[in-house]
Amino acid sequence: MSTTVLIGAQWGDEGKGKITDILAQKAQVVVRSQGGNNAGHTVEVDGTVYKLHLLPSGILNPQTLCIVGNGVVIDPKVMLGEIEQMQSKGISVKNLKIDARAHVIMPYHIELDGLSESFRGKGEIGTTKRGIGPCYMDKAERSGIRMWDLINPVTFEQKVRENVILKNKIIELVYGGKPVSADEIITEYSEYAKALAPYVTDTTPILYNAIKEGKEVLFEGAQGTLLDLDLGTYPYVTSSHPVSGGACIGAGVGPTLIDDCIGVAKAYTTRVGKGPFPTELFDKTGDAIRKKGNEFGTTTGRPRRCGWFDAVILGYSVRTSGLTKIVINKLDTLSDIGPLKICTGYKKGGEIITEFPADLSELALCTPVYEELEGWSGDISGVRSFNELPQNAKNYIKRIEELCGVRVWMVGIGPGRDQNILIEA
Ligand code: GDP
Ligand code: IMO
Ligand code: MG
């Protein structure tokens, strides 16, 4: 048996999609367990770029069973659009299963996401406005609509009518927004229900049996540690649990069934949306990284904020997700950037701390402490073994390994399936 949880170790967009696709060539099952179409996972296969938001990145491998677990929030229109997009490219989705317990993103969730962001004004979170937060709010409040409800017309109609009464009060009276129509939602979503019904099932026994049969199972994380609702830079976080523990709840598997947890990070740091970012660069170097790394959001197209690699964050990810090894993607982006900096700790008052602060008010008192390393020049995207990398690139990776207390298992030097260097233990 081999079950692996793959998570983002920073603020998302670390290249999880690419690594999932690579591992999925061996895995028989790939599972998404949290988040929704706030995620944007890019996979490049033979020059074709796929941008996946809801479907597990394993879908590009015809033999892989792809499960969308109970912890995911599903916008049915987006899900169907993605299924159609795959089919139009000749990719089969016959191996897709969606858990009946997964919650449905409704039009009023999307509306409320936008309205609450406007209401926050300067204090906005910078959400993707895909209705993620309001959908998880309804789940926690116990008024949500699940995939099972969606495909059962009588229950669906009753739940939509009940919800719309309250949501319209909030939309109109609290925010002064435009009300939604229950009739229109029921008509529109009934069509989605018919199209999605064949995929909806209780996925938990399927997953359990696959694990017991010794199949290779991969849990594809979305977002990243610092966007975790509990462990991230609250309130500038998403509404689910991207840390490895989230995979257990979001897919209905117990922790004793997980063998390994792998973290994915970039060779530098990026963040989309608002919130603190200790190593953020506001200068030409930040611009150069953004340009060279094409750091623009897969989901919203927003420019990603860029900064130096932060070993404090990685150490925090290692601890909170129990990571046994990490992938460092986009090392190629740092070629020709000049001397590089790694944040080794935070200076807080007179002391140096190496634990990521629990609260933003404490984080605000911190300034990063840097160690400078020599850079390297030239294109490294064709390199296929660790030893062939420029010495300074090797030093950079080895220093990350030392500082984060975890093995660097793979290094990404390009977006392609083959542009990765596996480092033997
Ligand atoms: P995810 O959300 O973690 O799956 O990451 P995204 O797909 O949102 O963003 C990562 C971006 O970096 C994508 O455009 C990938 O194609 C690209 N990428 C991944 N690994 C590498 C790498 O090693 N080098 C380069 N240059 N690009 C990479
Ligand atoms: P992947 O899976 C990067 C960020 C948003 C915002 C915050 C809350 O591609 O790594 P939300 O819409 O979730 O309520 O927004 O979380 N965010 C992401 N940032 N990558 C993602 O996913 C993200 N998903 C959400 O930008 O700051
Ligand atoms: Mg992404």
Short mmCIF file of C-alpha atoms and ligand atoms in Angstrom, two decimals:
data_model
loop_
_atom_site.label_atom_id
_atom_site.label_comp_id
_atom_site.label_asym_id
_atom_site.label_seq_id
_atom_site.Cartn_x
_atom_site.Cartn_y
_atom_site.Cartn_z
CA MET A 1 0.00 0.00 0.00
CA SER A 2 1.22 3.51 -0.73
CA THR A 3 -0.82 6.60 -0.03
CA THR A 4 0.72 10.03 -0.43
CA VAL A 5 -0.62 13.45 0.44
CA LEU A 6 0.85 16.25 -1.68
CA ILE A 7 0.41 19.77 -0.32
CA GLY A 8 1.39 23.32 -1.15
CA ALA A 9 3.99 24.46 1.39
CA GLN A 10 3.69 28.22 0.86
CA TRP A 11 0.76 30.43 -0.30
CA GLY A 12 -0.43 28.26 -3.19
CA ASP A 13 0.65 28.05 -6.85
CA GLU A 14 3.79 26.09 -5.98
CA GLY A 15 3.35 23.78 -8.98
CA LYS A 16 1.24 21.09 -7.29
CA GLY A 17 -0.61 20.36 -10.55
CA LYS A 18 2.62 19.55 -12.37
CA ILE A 19 3.89 17.24 -9.63
CA THR A 20 0.49 15.54 -9.29
CA ASP A 21 0.44 14.85 -13.01
CA ILE A 22 3.92 13.33 -12.81
CA LEU A 23 3.07 11.13 -9.82
CA ALA A 24 -0.33 10.27 -11.32
CA GLN A 25 1.44 8.37 -14.08
CA LYS A 26 2.14 5.76 -11.38
CA ALA A 27 -0.87 6.35 -9.11
CA GLN A 28 -4.08 4.42 -9.67
CA VAL A 29 -6.20 6.92 -7.73
CA VAL A 30 -5.90 10.73 -7.43
CA VAL A 31 -8.10 12.55 -4.92
CA ARG A 32 -8.96 16.24 -4.42
CA SER A 33 -10.08 16.76 -0.84
CA GLN A 34 -10.55 20.50 -0.25
CA GLY A 35 -10.99 23.88 -1.89
CA GLY A 36 -12.89 24.45 -5.09
CA ASN A 37 -12.37 26.40 -8.26
CA ASN A 38 -10.33 28.99 -6.39
CA ALA A 39 -7.54 26.54 -7.25
CA GLY A 40 -5.81 26.72 -10.60
CA HIS A 41 -3.45 23.85 -11.37
CA THR A 42 -1.43 24.04 -14.56
CA VAL A 43 -0.23 20.90 -16.23
CA GLU A 44 1.84 20.89 -19.41
CA VAL A 45 1.92 17.73 -21.46
CA ASP A 46 3.75 17.63 -24.80
CA GLY A 47 3.41 21.38 -25.22
CA THR A 48 -0.34 21.48 -24.44
CA VAL A 49 -1.26 23.51 -21.36
CA TYR A 50 -4.19 22.34 -19.21
CA LYS A 51 -5.57 24.59 -16.49
CA LEU A 52 -7.54 22.57 -13.98
CA HIS A 53 -9.66 24.11 -11.26
CA LEU A 54 -11.84 21.30 -9.95
CA LEU A 55 -10.86 18.11 -11.69
CA PRO A 56 -7.93 16.29 -10.10
CA SER A 57 -4.77 16.70 -12.20
CA GLY A 58 -4.68 12.89 -12.49
CA ILE A 59 -7.45 13.18 -15.10
CA LEU A 60 -4.84 13.47 -17.86
CA ASN A 61 -3.87 9.85 -17.24
CA PRO A 62 -6.61 7.67 -18.73
CA GLN A 63 -6.15 4.79 -16.27
CA THR A 64 -6.29 6.92 -13.11
CA LEU A 65 -9.43 6.93 -10.99
CA CYS A 66 -10.13 10.54 -10.06
CA ILE A 67 -12.10 11.32 -6.92
CA VAL A 68 -13.50 14.70 -5.90
CA GLY A 69 -13.90 14.20 -2.18
CA ASN A 70 -16.49 15.32 0.34
CA GLY A 71 -14.35 18.29 1.45
CA VAL A 72 -14.39 19.99 -1.95
CA VAL A 73 -16.90 22.74 -2.79
CA ILE A 74 -18.26 22.36 -6.32
CA ASP A 75 -19.52 24.97 -8.74
CA PRO A 76 -21.47 22.62 -11.04
CA LYS A 77 -21.23 24.93 -14.03
CA VAL A 78 -17.44 25.10 -13.71
CA MET A 79 -17.22 21.34 -13.19
CA LEU A 80 -19.26 20.65 -16.34
CA GLY A 81 -17.24 23.21 -18.31
CA GLU A 82 -14.06 21.46 -17.28
CA ILE A 83 -15.45 18.02 -18.14
CA GLU A 84 -16.48 19.30 -21.59
CA GLN A 85 -13.09 20.93 -22.09
CA MET A 86 -11.36 17.63 -21.34
CA GLN A 87 -13.66 15.69 -23.64
CA SER A 88 -13.11 18.18 -26.46
CA LYS A 89 -9.38 17.49 -26.12
CA GLY A 90 -10.02 13.75 -26.34
CA ILE A 91 -9.49 13.13 -22.62
CA SER A 92 -11.89 10.68 -21.05
CA VAL A 93 -13.58 11.48 -17.74
CA LYS A 94 -15.15 8.05 -17.36
CA ASN A 95 -13.01 7.48 -14.27
CA LEU A 96 -14.36 10.50 -12.40
CA LYS A 97 -16.27 10.10 -9.13
CA ILE A 98 -17.73 12.96 -7.09
CA ASP A 99 -18.64 12.46 -3.47
CA ALA A 100 -22.34 12.91 -2.69
CA ARG A 101 -21.42 14.88 0.46
CA ALA A 102 -19.46 17.61 -1.35
CA HIS A 103 -21.14 21.01 -1.03
CA VAL A 104 -22.48 22.93 -4.01
CA ILE A 105 -21.49 26.53 -4.73
CA MET A 106 -24.72 28.41 -5.45
CA PRO A 107 -25.14 31.75 -7.29
CA TYR A 108 -25.83 33.52 -3.99
CA HIS A 109 -22.46 32.33 -2.66
CA ILE A 110 -20.70 34.00 -5.57
CA GLU A 111 -22.80 37.14 -5.12
CA LEU A 112 -22.07 37.26 -1.40
CA ASP A 113 -18.34 36.68 -1.93
CA GLY A 114 -18.19 39.84 -4.06
CA LEU A 115 -20.45 41.89 -1.80
CA SER A 116 -18.63 41.01 1.42
CA GLU A 117 -15.29 41.82 -0.21
CA SER A 118 -16.60 45.26 -1.27
CA PHE A 119 -17.97 45.78 2.23
CA ARG A 120 -14.52 45.08 3.73
CA GLY A 121 -13.11 47.88 1.57
CA LYS A 122 -9.42 48.34 2.26
CA GLY A 123 -9.55 45.35 4.59
CA GLU A 124 -10.54 43.00 1.75
CA ILE A 125 -9.04 39.50 1.73
CA GLY A 126 -8.54 39.52 -2.02
CA THR A 127 -10.57 36.35 -2.55
CA THR A 128 -10.99 34.75 -5.95
CA LYS A 129 -14.70 35.72 -5.76
CA ARG A 130 -15.71 32.20 -6.69
CA GLY A 131 -18.09 31.83 -3.72
CA ILE A 132 -15.71 29.60 -1.77
CA GLY A 133 -15.96 31.30 1.66
CA PRO A 134 -19.77 31.71 1.66
CA CYS A 135 -20.22 28.07 0.57
CA TYR A 136 -18.03 26.78 3.42
CA MET A 137 -19.90 29.17 5.75
CA ASP A 138 -23.19 27.46 4.89
CA LYS A 139 -21.57 24.06 5.36
CA ALA A 140 -20.43 25.01 8.87
CA GLU A 141 -23.76 26.69 9.57
CA ARG A 142 -25.52 23.47 8.41
CA SER A 143 -27.68 25.08 5.76
CA GLY A 144 -25.56 24.03 2.78
CA ILE A 145 -26.71 22.13 -0.28
CA ARG A 146 -24.75 19.00 -1.08
CA MET A 147 -24.25 17.07 -4.33
CA TRP A 148 -26.74 14.50 -3.05
CA ASP A 149 -29.37 17.25 -2.69
CA LEU A 150 -28.54 18.64 -6.11
CA ILE A 151 -29.36 15.36 -7.85
CA ASN A 152 -32.60 14.83 -5.86
CA PRO A 153 -35.05 17.37 -7.38
CA VAL A 154 -37.59 17.55 -4.52
CA THR A 155 -34.98 18.09 -1.80
CA PHE A 156 -33.07 20.48 -4.03
CA GLU A 157 -36.06 22.70 -4.73
CA GLN A 158 -36.99 22.83 -1.04
CA LYS A 159 -33.45 23.70 0.06
CA VAL A 160 -32.99 26.36 -2.61
CA ARG A 161 -36.28 28.06 -1.68
CA GLU A 162 -35.42 28.01 2.04
CA ASN A 163 -31.92 29.38 1.45
CA VAL A 164 -32.90 32.06 -1.04
CA ILE A 165 -35.30 33.72 1.42
CA LEU A 166 -32.50 34.36 3.92
CA LYS A 167 -29.76 35.02 1.35
CA ASN A 168 -31.85 37.66 -0.39
CA LYS A 169 -32.45 39.40 2.93
CA ILE A 170 -28.69 39.54 3.46
CA ILE A 171 -27.97 40.54 -0.14
CA GLU A 172 -30.59 43.30 -0.23
CA LEU A 173 -30.89 44.58 3.33
CA VAL A 174 -27.29 44.22 4.53
CA TYR A 175 -25.35 44.88 1.35
CA GLY A 176 -27.89 46.67 -0.88
CA GLY A 177 -27.26 44.11 -3.64
CA LYS A 178 -29.48 42.57 -6.31
CA PRO A 179 -31.60 39.60 -5.15
CA VAL A 180 -31.28 36.17 -6.78
CA SER A 181 -34.25 34.25 -8.18
CA ALA A 182 -35.03 30.82 -6.69
CA ASP A 183 -36.95 29.82 -9.83
CA GLU A 184 -34.05 30.68 -12.11
CA ILE A 185 -31.58 28.82 -9.91
CA ILE A 186 -33.78 25.72 -9.80
CA THR A 187 -34.20 25.68 -13.60
CA GLU A 188 -30.49 26.25 -14.28
CA TYR A 189 -29.15 23.86 -11.65
CA SER A 190 -31.61 21.07 -12.59
CA GLU A 191 -29.81 20.82 -15.91
CA TYR A 192 -26.44 20.64 -14.15
CA ALA A 193 -27.85 17.97 -11.85
CA LYS A 194 -28.84 15.73 -14.77
CA ALA A 195 -25.41 16.06 -16.33
CA LEU A 196 -23.47 15.45 -13.10
CA ALA A 197 -25.64 12.71 -11.58
CA PRO A 198 -23.74 9.82 -13.24
CA TYR A 199 -20.56 10.86 -11.43
CA VAL A 200 -22.08 11.33 -7.95
CA THR A 201 -21.65 8.54 -5.43
CA ASP A 202 -20.34 7.73 -1.95
CA THR A 203 -16.62 7.75 -2.74
CA THR A 204 -15.46 6.73 0.74
CA PRO A 205 -15.80 2.94 0.32
CA ILE A 206 -14.23 3.15 -3.15
CA LEU A 207 -11.21 4.93 -1.70
CA TYR A 208 -10.97 2.66 1.33
CA ASN A 209 -11.08 -0.47 -0.84
CA ALA A 210 -8.47 0.96 -3.20
CA ILE A 211 -6.15 1.57 -0.24
CA LYS A 212 -6.80 -1.89 1.21
CA GLU A 213 -6.08 -3.46 -2.20
CA GLY A 214 -2.65 -1.82 -2.07
CA LYS A 215 -3.26 0.65 -4.86
CA GLU A 216 -1.15 3.79 -5.20
CA VAL A 217 -3.29 6.68 -4.00
CA LEU A 218 -2.33 10.34 -4.29
CA PHE A 219 -4.12 13.20 -2.54
CA GLU A 220 -3.70 16.39 -4.57
CA GLY A 221 -3.69 19.41 -2.30
CA ALA A 222 -5.04 22.79 -3.30
CA GLN A 223 -3.89 26.19 -1.96
CA GLY A 224 -1.04 26.03 0.60
CA THR A 225 -0.14 25.93 4.30
CA LEU A 226 -0.33 29.68 4.86
CA LEU A 227 -3.81 29.81 3.31
CA ASP A 228 -5.08 27.21 5.80
CA LEU A 229 -8.13 28.41 7.72
CA ASP A 230 -6.54 27.52 11.08
CA LEU A 231 -2.82 27.52 10.44
CA GLY A 232 -2.49 30.23 7.81
CA THR A 233 -2.19 34.01 8.01
CA TYR A 234 -5.77 34.41 9.30
CA PRO A 235 -7.93 36.21 8.21
CA TYR A 236 -6.04 36.37 4.89
CA VAL A 237 -6.66 32.71 4.20
CA THR A 238 -9.05 30.48 2.34
CA SER A 239 -11.92 28.65 4.07
CA SER A 240 -10.61 25.08 3.94
CA HIS A 241 -7.64 23.06 5.21
CA PRO A 242 -4.77 22.79 2.73
CA VAL A 243 -2.43 21.19 5.33
CA SER A 244 -2.03 17.42 5.07
CA GLY A 245 -4.56 16.71 7.83
CA GLY A 246 -7.23 18.26 5.61
CA ALA A 247 -6.91 15.32 3.24
CA CYS A 248 -8.18 12.90 5.88
CA ILE A 249 -11.35 14.83 6.63
CA GLY A 250 -11.89 15.96 3.06
CA ALA A 251 -11.68 12.48 1.60
CA GLY A 252 -13.02 10.42 4.50
CA VAL A 253 -9.85 8.44 5.29
CA GLY A 254 -8.28 7.92 8.70
CA PRO A 255 -4.72 9.14 9.40
CA THR A 256 -3.38 5.58 9.83
CA LEU A 257 -4.10 5.04 6.13
CA ILE A 258 -1.68 7.77 5.01
CA ASP A 259 1.91 6.69 4.35
CA ASP A 260 3.66 9.84 3.22
CA CYS A 261 3.28 13.62 3.01
CA ILE A 262 5.16 15.61 0.38
CA GLY A 263 5.35 19.39 0.26
CA VAL A 264 5.67 21.43 -2.92
CA ALA A 265 7.39 24.83 -2.79
CA LYS A 266 8.84 27.29 -5.23
CA ALA A 267 12.52 28.27 -5.15
CA TYR A 268 11.21 31.70 -4.09
CA THR A 269 7.88 32.81 -2.60
CA THR A 270 4.69 34.14 -4.18
CA ARG A 271 1.30 35.19 -2.91
CA VAL A 272 -1.93 36.31 -4.65
CA GLY A 273 -4.43 38.41 -2.74
CA LYS A 274 -3.95 40.48 0.39
CA GLY A 275 -2.19 39.72 3.66
CA PRO A 276 1.29 39.75 5.17
CA PHE A 277 4.29 38.51 3.22
CA PRO A 278 7.56 39.05 5.14
CA THR A 279 10.00 38.46 2.26
CA GLU A 280 8.04 40.35 -0.40
CA LEU A 281 10.13 42.30 -2.90
CA PHE A 282 8.91 45.68 -4.12
CA ASP A 283 11.92 46.36 -6.32
CA LYS A 284 13.30 45.42 -9.72
CA THR A 285 14.29 41.97 -8.49
CA GLY A 286 10.63 41.25 -7.58
CA ASP A 287 9.57 42.46 -11.03
CA ALA A 288 12.24 40.34 -12.70
CA ILE A 289 11.08 37.20 -10.86
CA ARG A 290 7.42 37.94 -11.76
CA LYS A 291 8.30 38.42 -15.42
CA LYS A 292 10.68 35.50 -15.73
CA GLY A 293 8.47 33.14 -13.71
CA ASN A 294 5.30 34.36 -15.47
CA GLU A 295 3.80 34.93 -12.05
CA PHE A 296 0.19 35.72 -12.92
CA GLY A 297 -2.68 33.80 -11.28
CA THR A 298 -4.05 30.75 -13.12
CA THR A 299 -7.56 31.43 -11.84
CA THR A 300 -7.88 35.23 -11.78
CA GLY A 301 -4.93 36.40 -13.89
CA ARG A 302 -3.84 38.73 -11.06
CA PRO A 303 -0.10 39.49 -10.81
CA ARG A 304 1.41 37.39 -8.04
CA ARG A 305 3.39 39.17 -5.35
CA CYS A 306 6.97 37.83 -5.40
CA GLY A 307 9.69 37.57 -2.76
CA TRP A 308 12.67 35.59 -1.48
CA PHE A 309 12.51 31.99 -0.27
CA ASP A 310 11.43 31.88 3.36
CA ALA A 311 12.83 28.94 5.35
CA VAL A 312 10.68 29.90 8.38
CA ILE A 313 7.55 29.21 6.33
CA LEU A 314 8.90 25.94 4.99
CA GLY A 315 9.90 24.78 8.47
CA TYR A 316 6.36 25.58 9.62
CA SER A 317 4.93 23.54 6.74
CA VAL A 318 7.20 20.61 7.52
CA ARG A 319 5.95 20.61 11.10
CA THR A 320 2.22 21.23 10.54
CA SER A 321 1.91 18.71 7.70
CA GLY A 322 4.52 16.17 8.83
CA LEU A 323 6.36 16.49 5.52
CA THR A 324 8.99 13.82 4.84
CA LYS A 325 10.29 15.43 1.66
CA ILE A 326 9.80 18.49 -0.50
CA VAL A 327 9.84 19.49 -4.15
CA ILE A 328 11.46 22.81 -5.06
CA ASN A 329 9.93 24.05 -8.32
CA LYS A 330 10.97 26.89 -10.62
CA LEU A 331 14.68 26.84 -9.82
CA ASP A 332 15.13 27.84 -13.49
CA THR A 333 13.40 31.18 -12.77
CA LEU A 334 16.25 32.19 -10.45
CA SER A 335 18.97 31.86 -13.12
CA ASP A 336 20.58 35.24 -13.82
CA ILE A 337 18.72 36.93 -10.94
CA GLY A 338 22.04 37.72 -9.24
CA PRO A 339 22.91 37.19 -5.60
CA LEU A 340 20.04 35.35 -3.93
CA LYS A 341 18.65 35.69 -0.44
CA ILE A 342 17.08 33.10 1.81
CA CYS A 343 15.18 34.16 4.92
CA THR A 344 16.58 32.13 7.81
CA GLY A 345 14.59 33.66 10.67
CA TYR A 346 12.66 36.72 11.80
CA LYS A 347 14.02 39.48 13.98
CA LYS A 348 11.48 40.38 16.63
CA GLY A 349 12.62 43.08 19.04
CA GLY A 350 16.01 41.94 20.23
CA GLU A 351 15.57 38.25 19.42
CA ILE A 352 15.68 36.03 16.34
CA ILE A 353 12.80 33.61 16.00
CA THR A 354 12.50 30.67 13.62
CA GLU A 355 8.88 29.71 14.34
CA PHE A 356 6.20 31.29 12.17
CA PRO A 357 4.16 33.58 14.47
CA ALA A 358 0.64 32.45 15.36
CA ASP A 359 -0.89 35.90 14.99
CA LEU A 360 -0.56 38.72 12.49
CA SER A 361 0.08 41.28 15.22
CA GLU A 362 3.20 39.32 16.20
CA LEU A 363 4.17 38.83 12.56
CA ALA A 364 3.92 42.60 12.05
CA LEU A 365 6.72 43.04 14.61
CA CYS A 366 9.01 40.76 12.62
CA THR A 367 11.53 41.60 9.93
CA PRO A 368 13.23 38.88 7.90
CA VAL A 369 16.84 37.94 8.54
CA TYR A 370 18.59 37.05 5.31
CA GLU A 371 21.53 34.97 4.28
CA GLU A 372 22.97 35.85 0.90
CA LEU A 373 24.02 33.16 -1.56
CA GLU A 374 25.76 33.55 -4.88
CA GLY A 375 23.53 33.11 -7.90
CA TRP A 376 24.20 31.36 -11.20
CA SER A 377 23.66 32.21 -14.81
CA GLY A 378 22.50 30.44 -17.94
CA ASP A 379 19.58 28.27 -18.90
CA ILE A 380 19.23 25.22 -16.63
CA SER A 381 15.92 23.99 -18.05
CA GLY A 382 17.63 21.21 -20.00
CA VAL A 383 19.55 19.79 -17.02
CA ARG A 384 18.38 16.32 -15.96
CA SER A 385 20.62 15.38 -13.04
CA PHE A 386 21.47 17.17 -9.82
CA ASN A 387 25.20 16.95 -10.44
CA GLU A 388 24.90 18.77 -13.77
CA LEU A 389 23.39 21.86 -12.11
CA PRO A 390 25.71 24.88 -11.62
CA GLN A 391 27.52 24.59 -8.27
CA ASN A 392 25.73 27.65 -6.88
CA ALA A 393 22.33 26.17 -7.76
CA LYS A 394 23.32 22.98 -5.93
CA ASN A 395 24.47 25.05 -2.95
CA TYR A 396 21.14 26.88 -2.93
CA ILE A 397 19.16 23.63 -2.79
CA LYS A 398 21.45 22.10 -0.16
CA ARG A 399 21.11 25.19 2.03
CA ILE A 400 17.29 25.02 1.77
CA GLU A 401 17.50 21.39 2.85
CA GLU A 402 19.64 22.26 5.89
CA LEU A 403 17.51 25.20 6.97
CA CYS A 404 14.15 23.48 6.56
CA GLY A 405 15.20 20.18 8.10
CA VAL A 406 13.71 18.14 5.28
CA ARG A 407 15.00 16.32 2.22
CA VAL A 408 14.66 18.02 -1.17
CA TRP A 409 13.42 15.10 -3.22
CA MET A 410 12.79 16.77 -6.56
CA VAL A 411 13.76 20.03 -8.24
CA GLY A 412 11.65 21.61 -10.98
CA ILE A 413 13.52 23.34 -13.80
CA GLY A 414 10.62 23.92 -16.19
CA PRO A 415 6.85 23.43 -16.52
CA GLY A 416 7.03 20.23 -18.58
CA ARG A 417 6.43 16.68 -17.40
CA ASP A 418 10.09 15.83 -17.97
CA GLN A 419 11.60 19.05 -16.56
CA ASN A 420 12.32 17.69 -13.12
CA ILE A 421 15.38 16.40 -11.37
CA LEU A 422 14.90 13.56 -8.93
CA ILE A 423 17.47 13.58 -6.14
CA GLU A 424 18.32 10.13 -4.83
CA ALA A 425 18.41 9.81 -1.03
P1 GDP B 1 -0.44 24.97 -8.48
O1 GDP B 1 -1.64 25.78 -8.19
O2 GDP B 1 0.36 24.64 -7.27
O3 GDP B 1 -0.73 23.72 -9.29
O4 GDP B 1 0.50 25.89 -9.39
P2 GDP B 1 0.04 26.80 -10.65
O5 GDP B 1 -0.23 25.90 -11.79
O6 GDP B 1 -1.02 27.75 -10.24
O7 GDP B 1 1.33 27.69 -10.86
C1 GDP B 1 2.57 27.13 -11.12
C2 GDP B 1 3.06 27.63 -12.49
O8 GDP B 1 4.42 27.35 -12.64
C3 GDP B 1 2.38 26.95 -13.67
O9 GDP B 1 2.26 27.86 -14.73
C4 GDP B 1 3.34 25.82 -14.03
O10 GDP B 1 3.26 25.42 -15.40
C5 GDP B 1 4.65 26.47 -13.75
N1 GDP B 1 5.74 25.58 -13.29
C6 GDP B 1 5.67 24.51 -12.44
N2 GDP B 1 6.90 24.04 -12.19
C7 GDP B 1 7.77 24.82 -12.87
C8 GDP B 1 9.19 24.86 -12.96
O11 GDP B 1 9.92 24.08 -12.35
N3 GDP B 1 9.71 25.85 -13.76
C9 GDP B 1 8.94 26.75 -14.44
N4 GDP B 1 9.55 27.66 -15.18
N5 GDP B 1 7.61 26.73 -14.37
C10 GDP B 1 7.02 25.79 -13.58
P1 IMO B 2 -3.90 26.78 -5.87
O1 IMO B 2 -4.54 25.45 -5.58
C1 IMO B 2 -3.07 30.88 -4.62
C2 IMO B 2 -6.11 32.84 -2.14
C3 IMO B 2 -6.83 34.02 -2.75
C4 IMO B 2 -7.07 34.86 -1.51
C5 IMO B 2 -7.37 33.80 -0.45
C6 IMO B 2 -8.86 33.59 -0.19
O2 IMO B 2 -3.90 27.14 -7.32
O3 IMO B 2 -2.56 26.88 -5.23
P2 IMO B 2 -10.75 32.34 -1.60
O4 IMO B 2 -11.29 32.63 -2.97
O5 IMO B 2 -10.17 30.99 -1.45
O6 IMO B 2 -11.72 32.67 -0.50
O7 IMO B 2 -9.55 33.42 -1.43
O8 IMO B 2 -6.79 32.61 -0.91
N1 IMO B 2 -6.16 31.58 -2.94
C7 IMO B 2 -5.13 31.10 -3.64
N2 IMO B 2 -3.91 31.64 -3.87
N3 IMO B 2 -3.39 29.65 -5.10
C8 IMO B 2 -4.60 29.10 -4.85
O9 IMO B 2 -4.91 27.84 -5.21
C9 IMO B 2 -5.56 29.85 -4.12
N4 IMO B 2 -6.82 29.63 -3.73
C10 IMO B 2 -7.17 30.69 -2.99
O10 IMO B 2 -6.03 34.69 -3.71
O11 IMO B 2 -5.88 35.48 -1.13
MG MG B 3 -2.53 27.60 -8.77
#
